[in-house]
Amino acid sequence: MKNVGLLYDIGISEYVELIFSGANSWFKQTDYKKSGLSWAGSAIYKIIPNHLNVYFTYADSLKGGTSHFYDPATYTNHPLAGQTIVFKPYRSEQYEVGVKTRVAEFDLSAAIFQITRPTYYEVDLIFGEQGEQRSRGIELTAGGKIIEYISMYGGVSFLQATMNKSNANKNVEGKTMIGEPRVQANVLFDFAVPYVDKLAFTTNFHYTGKRYVDEMNTKSVDDCFTTDLGVRYTTKKWVGKETTLRFNVNNLFNEKYWVGMFPGSLDGQATNSGTNLFRGYDRTFMLSGQVKF
């Protein structure tokens, strides 16, 4: 894939701003070549400049096509066994209306949105485009300093992701898409140790609501809550201009949960491999370093 983009920002007045962006993408696979334009436009009205803005955004984007491998061990005697089928790029469309405000050193935002795009999964052992997914939601975010040494960054989203149109079974229209939670939230707290600006601790909380595992919404996995802890040390006295060491413990309480899932067939049965669920990581320890030159 090759991509060339352009962004143009127009200040109409102190209170009105327009932002336009466009990108042309070239996709090349063994069985096709395709190019197309993606573009987006935003109108921003600054009710109180630098403190309170409202905006509207529209985007029409060309996305790279999905692919599917017909594993011979799974698709026994299937005519496509051993082959990887790559589908042509598709388009998604998004509308968003939101408001952003800044209070002291704290940023707050709220947005409502709608996204539509084709959806792909397997029907009668044939993987392909089966309909259109429509996602509508509300997203709330906040971030900044609570007090001098403690900062918070986080958000919550309420999502209604449904099968808007179905090519294979009209009974699934209006049902919630597989693996899409109605509620999802994440909150990170960062504590810089007073008078020791080199040392900081972080706590990250994740919540994911119940998710359906079949198209008819008769089976689901429970919601889950995980906690991460971290510590970082930054100094300008080691290597380069600045060195940062990080140590994290993810999934601190070793929660057992499903991190993702994909549709098998239209009736909600699993694929021939016997599962369509992916387990989340157990408690994980991570050590990393970063050097700025």
PDB file of C-alpha atoms in Angstrom:
ATOM      1  CA  MET A   1       0.000   0.000   0.000  1.00  0.00           C
ATOM      2  CA  LYS A   2       1.163   3.530  -0.796  1.00  0.00           C
ATOM      3  CA  ASN A   3      -0.459   6.632   0.597  1.00  0.00           C
ATOM      4  CA  VAL A   4      -0.172  10.395  -0.031  1.00  0.00           C
ATOM      5  CA  GLY A   5      -2.102  12.836   2.142  1.00  0.00           C
ATOM      6  CA  LEU A   6      -2.780  16.552   2.469  1.00  0.00           C
ATOM      7  CA  LEU A   7      -4.331  18.588   5.294  1.00  0.00           C
ATOM      8  CA  TYR A   8      -5.580  22.190   5.021  1.00  0.00           C
ATOM      9  CA  ASP A   9      -6.646  24.351   7.960  1.00  0.00           C
ATOM     10  CA  ILE A  10      -8.715  27.491   7.289  1.00  0.00           C
ATOM     11  CA  GLY A  11      -9.334  30.085   9.987  1.00  0.00           C
ATOM     12  CA  ILE A  12     -12.540  31.864   8.976  1.00  0.00           C
ATOM     13  CA  SER A  13     -12.550  34.089  12.051  1.00  0.00           C
ATOM     14  CA  GLU A  14     -11.615  34.023  15.711  1.00  0.00           C
ATOM     15  CA  TYR A  15     -14.582  31.729  16.319  1.00  0.00           C
ATOM     16  CA  VAL A  16     -14.838  29.552  13.184  1.00  0.00           C
ATOM     17  CA  GLU A  17     -12.295  27.106  11.789  1.00  0.00           C
ATOM     18  CA  LEU A  18     -12.502  24.588   8.937  1.00  0.00           C
ATOM     19  CA  ILE A  19     -10.177  21.606   8.535  1.00  0.00           C
ATOM     20  CA  PHE A  20     -10.031  19.483   5.378  1.00  0.00           C
ATOM     21  CA  SER A  21      -7.897  16.421   4.760  1.00  0.00           C
ATOM     22  CA  GLY A  22      -7.513  14.077   1.834  1.00  0.00           C
ATOM     23  CA  ALA A  23      -5.376  11.072   1.005  1.00  0.00           C
ATOM     24  CA  ASN A  24      -5.018   8.897  -2.052  1.00  0.00           C
ATOM     25  CA  SER A  25      -4.177   5.246  -1.423  1.00  0.00           C
ATOM     26  CA  TRP A  26      -2.829   2.633  -3.825  1.00  0.00           C
ATOM     27  CA  PHE A  27      -3.437  -1.012  -2.900  1.00  0.00           C
ATOM     28  CA  LYS A  28      -1.743  -3.862  -4.734  1.00  0.00           C
ATOM     29  CA  GLN A  29      -2.320  -7.577  -4.208  1.00  0.00           C
ATOM     30  CA  THR A  30      -1.635 -10.613  -6.342  1.00  0.00           C
ATOM     31  CA  ASP A  31      -5.162 -10.584  -7.768  1.00  0.00           C
ATOM     32  CA  TYR A  32      -6.001  -6.877  -7.969  1.00  0.00           C
ATOM     33  CA  LYS A  33      -4.851  -3.281  -8.030  1.00  0.00           C
ATOM     34  CA  LYS A  34      -7.029  -0.513  -6.702  1.00  0.00           C
ATOM     35  CA  SER A  35      -6.636   3.123  -5.770  1.00  0.00           C
ATOM     36  CA  GLY A  36      -9.020   5.585  -4.210  1.00  0.00           C
ATOM     37  CA  LEU A  37      -9.448   8.820  -2.313  1.00  0.00           C
ATOM     38  CA  SER A  38     -10.196   9.140   1.395  1.00  0.00           C
ATOM     39  CA  TRP A  39     -11.255  12.509   2.733  1.00  0.00           C
ATOM     40  CA  ALA A  40     -12.586  14.205   5.845  1.00  0.00           C
ATOM     41  CA  GLY A  41     -13.875  17.626   6.809  1.00  0.00           C
ATOM     42  CA  SER A  42     -14.414  19.309  10.168  1.00  0.00           C
ATOM     43  CA  ALA A  43     -16.166  22.533  11.122  1.00  0.00           C
ATOM     44  CA  ILE A  44     -15.233  23.963  14.533  1.00  0.00           C
ATOM     45  CA  TYR A  45     -17.097  26.730  16.321  1.00  0.00           C
ATOM     46  CA  LYS A  46     -15.149  28.264  19.205  1.00  0.00           C
ATOM     47  CA  ILE A  47     -17.797  29.426  21.648  1.00  0.00           C
ATOM     48  CA  ILE A  48     -15.046  30.522  24.034  1.00  0.00           C
ATOM     49  CA  PRO A  49     -11.686  30.390  22.186  1.00  0.00           C
ATOM     50  CA  ASN A  50      -9.181  28.021  23.856  1.00  0.00           C
ATOM     51  CA  HIS A  51     -11.805  26.955  26.417  1.00  0.00           C
ATOM     52  CA  LEU A  52     -15.037  25.727  24.772  1.00  0.00           C
ATOM     53  CA  ASN A  53     -15.423  24.371  21.222  1.00  0.00           C
ATOM     54  CA  VAL A  54     -18.095  22.413  19.362  1.00  0.00           C
ATOM     55  CA  TYR A  55     -17.375  20.566  16.128  1.00  0.00           C
ATOM     56  CA  PHE A  56     -18.840  18.425  13.347  1.00  0.00           C
ATOM     57  CA  THR A  57     -16.769  15.924  11.346  1.00  0.00           C
ATOM     58  CA  TYR A  58     -17.534  13.800   8.295  1.00  0.00           C
ATOM     59  CA  ALA A  59     -15.136  11.194   6.893  1.00  0.00           C
ATOM     60  CA  ASP A  60     -15.268   8.860   3.900  1.00  0.00           C
ATOM     61  CA  SER A  61     -12.336   6.419   4.037  1.00  0.00           C
ATOM     62  CA  LEU A  62     -10.964   3.669   1.831  1.00  0.00           C
ATOM     63  CA  LYS A  63      -9.711   0.720   3.905  1.00  0.00           C
ATOM     64  CA  GLY A  64      -7.459  -2.164   2.935  1.00  0.00           C
ATOM     65  CA  GLY A  65      -9.346  -5.362   2.180  1.00  0.00           C
ATOM     66  CA  THR A  66      -9.521  -8.138   4.757  1.00  0.00           C
ATOM     67  CA  SER A  67      -8.060 -11.594   4.111  1.00  0.00           C
ATOM     68  CA  HIS A  68      -8.909 -15.153   5.098  1.00  0.00           C
ATOM     69  CA  PHE A  69      -6.707 -18.282   5.100  1.00  0.00           C
ATOM     70  CA  TYR A  70      -8.414 -21.609   4.456  1.00  0.00           C
ATOM     71  CA  ASP A  71      -6.261 -23.788   6.713  1.00  0.00           C
ATOM     72  CA  PRO A  72      -6.140 -27.333   5.274  1.00  0.00           C
ATOM     73  CA  ALA A  73      -6.207 -28.753   8.808  1.00  0.00           C
ATOM     74  CA  THR A  74      -9.514 -26.981   9.400  1.00  0.00           C
ATOM     75  CA  TYR A  75     -11.150 -26.942   5.956  1.00  0.00           C
ATOM     76  CA  THR A  76     -10.727 -30.594   5.069  1.00  0.00           C
ATOM     77  CA  ASN A  77     -11.591 -31.303   1.404  1.00  0.00           C
ATOM     78  CA  HIS A  78     -12.592 -27.663   0.933  1.00  0.00           C
ATOM     79  CA  PRO A  79     -11.974 -26.422  -2.656  1.00  0.00           C
ATOM     80  CA  LEU A  80     -10.073 -23.409  -1.272  1.00  0.00           C
ATOM     81  CA  ALA A  81      -7.993 -25.347   1.277  1.00  0.00           C
ATOM     82  CA  GLY A  82      -4.476 -23.974   1.534  1.00  0.00           C
ATOM     83  CA  GLN A  83      -5.349 -20.689  -0.139  1.00  0.00           C
ATOM     84  CA  THR A  84      -5.484 -17.155   1.245  1.00  0.00           C
ATOM     85  CA  ILE A  85      -8.289 -15.069  -0.192  1.00  0.00           C
ATOM     86  CA  VAL A  86      -7.737 -11.294  -0.141  1.00  0.00           C
ATOM     87  CA  PHE A  87     -10.765  -9.062  -0.625  1.00  0.00           C
ATOM     88  CA  LYS A  88     -10.759  -5.718  -2.357  1.00  0.00           C
ATOM     89  CA  PRO A  89     -10.571  -2.488  -0.309  1.00  0.00           C
ATOM     90  CA  TYR A  90     -13.843  -1.214   1.074  1.00  0.00           C
ATOM     91  CA  ARG A  91     -15.225   2.132   2.227  1.00  0.00           C
ATOM     92  CA  SER A  92     -16.336   3.252   5.668  1.00  0.00           C
ATOM     93  CA  GLU A  93     -18.345   6.392   6.452  1.00  0.00           C
ATOM     94  CA  GLN A  94     -18.324   8.338   9.718  1.00  0.00           C
ATOM     95  CA  TYR A  95     -20.288  11.244  11.205  1.00  0.00           C
ATOM     96  CA  GLU A  96     -19.307  12.822  14.533  1.00  0.00           C
ATOM     97  CA  VAL A  97     -20.561  15.749  16.612  1.00  0.00           C
ATOM     98  CA  GLY A  98     -18.724  16.749  19.763  1.00  0.00           C
ATOM     99  CA  VAL A  99     -17.813  19.361  22.328  1.00  0.00           C
ATOM    100  CA  LYS A 100     -14.430  20.039  23.960  1.00  0.00           C
ATOM    101  CA  THR A 101     -13.652  22.243  26.922  1.00  0.00           C
ATOM    102  CA  ARG A 102     -10.677  23.053  29.125  1.00  0.00           C
ATOM    103  CA  VAL A 103     -11.017  23.884  32.817  1.00  0.00           C
ATOM    104  CA  ALA A 104      -7.744  24.969  34.449  1.00  0.00           C
ATOM    105  CA  GLU A 105      -5.369  22.099  33.493  1.00  0.00           C
ATOM    106  CA  PHE A 106      -8.133  19.588  32.771  1.00  0.00           C
ATOM    107  CA  ASP A 107      -9.470  18.701  29.301  1.00  0.00           C
ATOM    108  CA  LEU A 108     -13.003  17.317  28.883  1.00  0.00           C
ATOM    109  CA  SER A 109     -14.721  16.115  25.724  1.00  0.00           C
ATOM    110  CA  ALA A 110     -17.927  14.416  24.654  1.00  0.00           C
ATOM    111  CA  ALA A 111     -18.919  13.106  21.227  1.00  0.00           C
ATOM    112  CA  ILE A 112     -21.671  11.171  19.487  1.00  0.00           C
ATOM    113  CA  PHE A 113     -20.846   9.274  16.304  1.00  0.00           C
ATOM    114  CA  GLN A 114     -22.016   6.854  13.637  1.00  0.00           C
ATOM    115  CA  ILE A 115     -19.801   4.588  11.522  1.00  0.00           C
ATOM    116  CA  THR A 116     -20.940   2.259   8.744  1.00  0.00           C
ATOM    117  CA  ARG A 117     -18.808  -0.320   6.928  1.00  0.00           C
ATOM    118  CA  PRO A 118     -19.104  -3.771   5.303  1.00  0.00           C
ATOM    119  CA  THR A 119     -18.675  -6.789   7.558  1.00  0.00           C
ATOM    120  CA  TYR A 120     -16.986 -10.077   6.653  1.00  0.00           C
ATOM    121  CA  TYR A 121     -17.421 -13.576   8.081  1.00  0.00           C
ATOM    122  CA  GLU A 122     -18.137 -17.159   7.104  1.00  0.00           C
ATOM    123  CA  VAL A 123     -21.400 -18.647   5.835  1.00  0.00           C
ATOM    124  CA  ASP A 124     -21.591 -22.315   4.773  1.00  0.00           C
ATOM    125  CA  LEU A 125     -17.780 -22.586   4.878  1.00  0.00           C
ATOM    126  CA  ILE A 126     -17.391 -19.600   2.523  1.00  0.00           C
ATOM    127  CA  PHE A 127     -15.828 -16.435   3.957  1.00  0.00           C
ATOM    128  CA  GLY A 128     -16.951 -13.173   2.388  1.00  0.00           C
ATOM    129  CA  GLU A 129     -18.814  -9.887   2.686  1.00  0.00           C
ATOM    130  CA  GLN A 130     -22.073 -10.687   4.464  1.00  0.00           C
ATOM    131  CA  GLY A 131     -23.642  -7.300   5.120  1.00  0.00           C
ATOM    132  CA  GLU A 132     -23.191  -3.885   6.655  1.00  0.00           C
ATOM    133  CA  GLN A 133     -22.243  -3.011  10.225  1.00  0.00           C
ATOM    134  CA  ARG A 134     -23.498   0.231  11.745  1.00  0.00           C
ATOM    135  CA  SER A 135     -21.966   1.521  14.977  1.00  0.00           C
ATOM    136  CA  ARG A 136     -23.546   4.352  16.940  1.00  0.00           C
ATOM    137  CA  GLY A 137     -22.135   5.584  20.202  1.00  0.00           C
ATOM    138  CA  ILE A 138     -21.266   8.182  22.781  1.00  0.00           C
ATOM    139  CA  GLU A 139     -17.715   8.768  23.960  1.00  0.00           C
ATOM    140  CA  LEU A 140     -16.654  10.753  27.037  1.00  0.00           C
ATOM    141  CA  THR A 141     -13.002  11.542  27.786  1.00  0.00           C
ATOM    142  CA  ALA A 142     -11.096  13.497  30.425  1.00  0.00           C
ATOM    143  CA  GLY A 143      -7.459  14.167  31.139  1.00  0.00           C
ATOM    144  CA  GLY A 144      -5.115  16.458  32.989  1.00  0.00           C
ATOM    145  CA  LYS A 145      -3.805  17.287  36.441  1.00  0.00           C
ATOM    146  CA  ILE A 146      -6.051  16.585  39.417  1.00  0.00           C
ATOM    147  CA  ILE A 147      -3.579  18.062  41.873  1.00  0.00           C
ATOM    148  CA  GLU A 148       0.073  19.043  41.507  1.00  0.00           C
ATOM    149  CA  TYR A 149       1.517  15.510  41.537  1.00  0.00           C
ATOM    150  CA  ILE A 150      -1.425  13.411  40.303  1.00  0.00           C
ATOM    151  CA  SER A 151      -2.736  13.295  36.730  1.00  0.00           C
ATOM    152  CA  MET A 152      -5.622  11.318  35.274  1.00  0.00           C
ATOM    153  CA  TYR A 153      -6.419  10.233  31.717  1.00  0.00           C
ATOM    154  CA  GLY A 154      -9.436   8.171  30.783  1.00  0.00           C
ATOM    155  CA  GLY A 155     -12.705   7.712  29.028  1.00  0.00           C
ATOM    156  CA  VAL A 156     -15.857   5.671  28.661  1.00  0.00           C
ATOM    157  CA  SER A 157     -17.753   4.705  25.530  1.00  0.00           C
ATOM    158  CA  PHE A 158     -21.313   3.489  25.073  1.00  0.00           C
ATOM    159  CA  LEU A 159     -21.625   1.628  21.780  1.00  0.00           C
ATOM    160  CA  GLN A 160     -24.472   0.133  19.774  1.00  0.00           C
ATOM    161  CA  ALA A 161     -22.826  -1.897  17.019  1.00  0.00           C
ATOM    162  CA  THR A 162     -25.456  -3.742  14.998  1.00  0.00           C
ATOM    163  CA  MET A 163     -25.832  -5.711  11.795  1.00  0.00           C
ATOM    164  CA  ASN A 164     -27.618  -3.050   9.770  1.00  0.00           C
ATOM    165  CA  LYS A 165     -28.000  -5.136   6.614  1.00  0.00           C
ATOM    166  CA  SER A 166     -27.475  -8.846   5.997  1.00  0.00           C
ATOM    167  CA  ASN A 167     -27.016 -10.574   2.661  1.00  0.00           C
ATOM    168  CA  ALA A 168     -27.517 -14.085   4.022  1.00  0.00           C
ATOM    169  CA  ASN A 169     -30.049 -13.989   6.876  1.00  0.00           C
ATOM    170  CA  LYS A 170     -32.477 -11.143   7.529  1.00  0.00           C
ATOM    171  CA  ASN A 171     -33.071 -12.514  11.051  1.00  0.00           C
ATOM    172  CA  VAL A 172     -29.711 -11.149  12.229  1.00  0.00           C
ATOM    173  CA  GLU A 173     -30.473  -7.575  11.166  1.00  0.00           C
ATOM    174  CA  GLY A 174     -30.604  -5.332  14.219  1.00  0.00           C
ATOM    175  CA  LYS A 175     -28.623  -7.797  16.349  1.00  0.00           C
ATOM    176  CA  THR A 176     -25.459  -6.730  18.193  1.00  0.00           C
ATOM    177  CA  MET A 177     -22.234  -7.579  16.355  1.00  0.00           C
ATOM    178  CA  ILE A 178     -20.074 -10.363  17.728  1.00  0.00           C
ATOM    179  CA  GLY A 179     -17.392  -9.178  20.154  1.00  0.00           C
ATOM    180  CA  GLU A 180     -18.645  -5.586  20.448  1.00  0.00           C
ATOM    181  CA  PRO A 181     -19.272  -4.499  24.082  1.00  0.00           C
ATOM    182  CA  ARG A 182     -22.001  -2.006  24.917  1.00  0.00           C
ATOM    183  CA  VAL A 183     -19.759  -0.339  27.525  1.00  0.00           C
ATOM    184  CA  GLN A 184     -15.997   0.048  27.611  1.00  0.00           C
ATOM    185  CA  ALA A 185     -13.889   2.212  29.930  1.00  0.00           C
ATOM    186  CA  ASN A 186     -10.269   2.931  30.778  1.00  0.00           C
ATOM    187  CA  VAL A 187      -8.781   5.181  33.486  1.00  0.00           C
ATOM    188  CA  LEU A 188      -5.071   5.831  34.071  1.00  0.00           C
ATOM    189  CA  PHE A 189      -3.671   7.603  37.148  1.00  0.00           C
ATOM    190  CA  ASP A 190      -0.110   8.930  37.116  1.00  0.00           C
ATOM    191  CA  PHE A 191       1.612   9.853  40.400  1.00  0.00           C
ATOM    192  CA  ALA A 192       4.877  11.788  40.218  1.00  0.00           C
ATOM    193  CA  VAL A 193       6.726  11.359  43.520  1.00  0.00           C
ATOM    194  CA  PRO A 194       7.014  14.818  45.170  1.00  0.00           C
ATOM    195  CA  TYR A 195      10.467  16.379  45.077  1.00  0.00           C
ATOM    196  CA  VAL A 196      11.749  13.407  43.048  1.00  0.00           C
ATOM    197  CA  ASP A 197      10.827  14.333  39.489  1.00  0.00           C
ATOM    198  CA  LYS A 198      12.652  11.269  38.120  1.00  0.00           C
ATOM    199  CA  LEU A 199      10.285   8.699  39.664  1.00  0.00           C
ATOM    200  CA  ALA A 200       6.574   8.084  38.932  1.00  0.00           C
ATOM    201  CA  PHE A 201       3.963   5.366  39.470  1.00  0.00           C
ATOM    202  CA  THR A 202       0.948   4.522  37.292  1.00  0.00           C
ATOM    203  CA  THR A 203      -2.269   2.587  37.819  1.00  0.00           C
ATOM    204  CA  ASN A 204      -4.423   1.663  34.842  1.00  0.00           C
ATOM    205  CA  PHE A 205      -7.975   0.277  35.114  1.00  0.00           C
ATOM    206  CA  HIS A 206      -9.754  -1.388  32.173  1.00  0.00           C
ATOM    207  CA  TYR A 207     -13.412  -2.416  31.948  1.00  0.00           C
ATOM    208  CA  THR A 208     -15.107  -4.250  29.070  1.00  0.00           C
ATOM    209  CA  GLY A 209     -18.799  -5.079  29.142  1.00  0.00           C
ATOM    210  CA  LYS A 210     -20.596  -8.254  28.132  1.00  0.00           C
ATOM    211  CA  ARG A 211     -20.060  -9.366  24.526  1.00  0.00           C
ATOM    212  CA  TYR A 212     -22.091 -11.701  22.348  1.00  0.00           C
ATOM    213  CA  VAL A 213     -20.414 -14.658  20.643  1.00  0.00           C
ATOM    214  CA  ASP A 214     -23.163 -15.518  18.153  1.00  0.00           C
ATOM    215  CA  GLU A 215     -25.063 -13.496  15.574  1.00  0.00           C
ATOM    216  CA  MET A 216     -28.483 -14.203  17.123  1.00  0.00           C
ATOM    217  CA  ASN A 217     -27.257 -12.872  20.514  1.00  0.00           C
ATOM    218  CA  THR A 218     -28.169 -16.008  22.466  1.00  0.00           C
ATOM    219  CA  LYS A 219     -24.692 -16.635  23.926  1.00  0.00           C
ATOM    220  CA  SER A 220     -22.279 -14.214  25.554  1.00  0.00           C
ATOM    221  CA  VAL A 221     -19.152 -13.868  27.680  1.00  0.00           C
ATOM    222  CA  ASP A 222     -19.164 -11.970  30.972  1.00  0.00           C
ATOM    223  CA  ASP A 223     -17.795  -8.488  31.446  1.00  0.00           C
ATOM    224  CA  CYS A 224     -14.240  -8.165  32.756  1.00  0.00           C
ATOM    225  CA  PHE A 225     -12.158  -5.769  34.829  1.00  0.00           C
ATOM    226  CA  THR A 226      -8.350  -5.712  34.846  1.00  0.00           C
ATOM    227  CA  THR A 227      -5.751  -3.604  36.638  1.00  0.00           C
ATOM    228  CA  ASP A 228      -2.221  -2.693  35.566  1.00  0.00           C
ATOM    229  CA  LEU A 229       0.536  -1.200  37.719  1.00  0.00           C
ATOM    230  CA  GLY A 230       3.689   0.521  36.537  1.00  0.00           C
ATOM    231  CA  VAL A 231       6.720   2.491  37.623  1.00  0.00           C
ATOM    232  CA  ARG A 232       9.090   4.611  35.532  1.00  0.00           C
ATOM    233  CA  TYR A 233      12.397   6.294  36.185  1.00  0.00           C
ATOM    234  CA  THR A 234      13.707   9.118  33.993  1.00  0.00           C
ATOM    235  CA  THR A 235      17.166  10.654  34.101  1.00  0.00           C
ATOM    236  CA  LYS A 236      19.341  12.871  31.922  1.00  0.00           C
ATOM    237  CA  LYS A 237      22.581  11.585  33.472  1.00  0.00           C
ATOM    238  CA  TRP A 238      22.853   8.189  31.768  1.00  0.00           C
ATOM    239  CA  VAL A 239      22.724   7.665  27.986  1.00  0.00           C
ATOM    240  CA  GLY A 240      21.877  10.357  25.442  1.00  0.00           C
ATOM    241  CA  LYS A 241      19.794  13.393  26.328  1.00  0.00           C
ATOM    242  CA  GLU A 242      17.292  11.403  28.399  1.00  0.00           C
ATOM    243  CA  THR A 243      16.863   7.793  29.492  1.00  0.00           C
ATOM    244  CA  THR A 244      13.598   6.292  30.726  1.00  0.00           C
ATOM    245  CA  LEU A 245      13.141   2.852  32.322  1.00  0.00           C
ATOM    246  CA  ARG A 246       9.677   1.344  32.754  1.00  0.00           C
ATOM    247  CA  PHE A 247       8.486  -1.707  34.658  1.00  0.00           C
ATOM    248  CA  ASN A 248       4.838  -2.808  34.358  1.00  0.00           C
ATOM    249  CA  VAL A 249       2.696  -5.550  35.796  1.00  0.00           C
ATOM    250  CA  ASN A 250      -0.287  -6.051  33.497  1.00  0.00           C
ATOM    251  CA  ASN A 251      -3.397  -7.880  34.702  1.00  0.00           C
ATOM    252  CA  LEU A 252      -2.183  -7.599  38.279  1.00  0.00           C
ATOM    253  CA  PHE A 253      -4.868  -9.850  39.788  1.00  0.00           C
ATOM    254  CA  ASN A 254      -4.544 -12.499  37.042  1.00  0.00           C
ATOM    255  CA  GLU A 255      -8.118 -12.073  35.838  1.00  0.00           C
ATOM    256  CA  LYS A 256      -9.330 -14.798  33.448  1.00  0.00           C
ATOM    257  CA  TYR A 257     -11.143 -13.186  30.534  1.00  0.00           C
ATOM    258  CA  TRP A 258     -11.754 -13.297  26.793  1.00  0.00           C
ATOM    259  CA  VAL A 259      -9.899 -10.531  24.968  1.00  0.00           C
ATOM    260  CA  GLY A 260     -11.429 -11.046  21.528  1.00  0.00           C
ATOM    261  CA  MET A 261     -13.618 -13.181  19.311  1.00  0.00           C
ATOM    262  CA  PHE A 262     -14.569 -13.538  15.671  1.00  0.00           C
ATOM    263  CA  PRO A 263     -17.700 -14.876  13.954  1.00  0.00           C
ATOM    264  CA  GLY A 264     -17.637 -18.417  12.704  1.00  0.00           C
ATOM    265  CA  SER A 265     -20.771 -19.021  10.676  1.00  0.00           C
ATOM    266  CA  LEU A 266     -24.036 -17.150  10.470  1.00  0.00           C
ATOM    267  CA  ASP A 267     -25.847 -19.472  12.867  1.00  0.00           C
ATOM    268  CA  GLY A 268     -23.307 -18.677  15.565  1.00  0.00           C
ATOM    269  CA  GLN A 269     -21.487 -22.013  15.521  1.00  0.00           C
ATOM    270  CA  ALA A 270     -17.721 -22.015  15.920  1.00  0.00           C
ATOM    271  CA  THR A 271     -15.419 -22.554  12.955  1.00  0.00           C
ATOM    272  CA  ASN A 272     -14.122 -26.021  12.176  1.00  0.00           C
ATOM    273  CA  SER A 273     -11.117 -25.321  14.413  1.00  0.00           C
ATOM    274  CA  GLY A 274     -13.499 -25.613  17.363  1.00  0.00           C
ATOM    275  CA  THR A 275     -13.264 -22.126  18.835  1.00  0.00           C
ATOM    276  CA  ASN A 276     -13.857 -18.492  18.000  1.00  0.00           C
ATOM    277  CA  LEU A 277     -12.616 -17.004  21.293  1.00  0.00           C
ATOM    278  CA  PHE A 278      -9.205 -15.658  22.299  1.00  0.00           C
ATOM    279  CA  ARG A 279      -8.097 -15.607  25.932  1.00  0.00           C
ATOM    280  CA  GLY A 280      -6.527 -12.510  27.427  1.00  0.00           C
ATOM    281  CA  TYR A 281      -3.001 -12.585  28.808  1.00  0.00           C
ATOM    282  CA  ASP A 282      -2.449 -13.788  32.361  1.00  0.00           C
ATOM    283  CA  ARG A 283      -0.414 -11.656  34.758  1.00  0.00           C
ATOM    284  CA  THR A 284       2.467 -10.269  32.690  1.00  0.00           C
ATOM    285  CA  PHE A 285       5.687  -8.520  33.692  1.00  0.00           C
ATOM    286  CA  MET A 286       7.263  -6.076  31.257  1.00  0.00           C
ATOM    287  CA  LEU A 287      10.550  -4.175  31.446  1.00  0.00           C
ATOM    288  CA  SER A 288      11.438  -1.603  28.778  1.00  0.00           C
ATOM    289  CA  GLY A 289      13.855   1.247  28.183  1.00  0.00           C
ATOM    290  CA  GLN A 290      13.890   4.358  26.009  1.00  0.00           C
ATOM    291  CA  VAL A 291      16.766   6.670  25.098  1.00  0.00           C
ATOM    292  CA  LYS A 292      16.454  10.099  23.460  1.00  0.00           C
ATOM    293  CA  PHE A 293      19.471  11.351  21.513  1.00  0.00           C
TER     294      PHE A 293
END
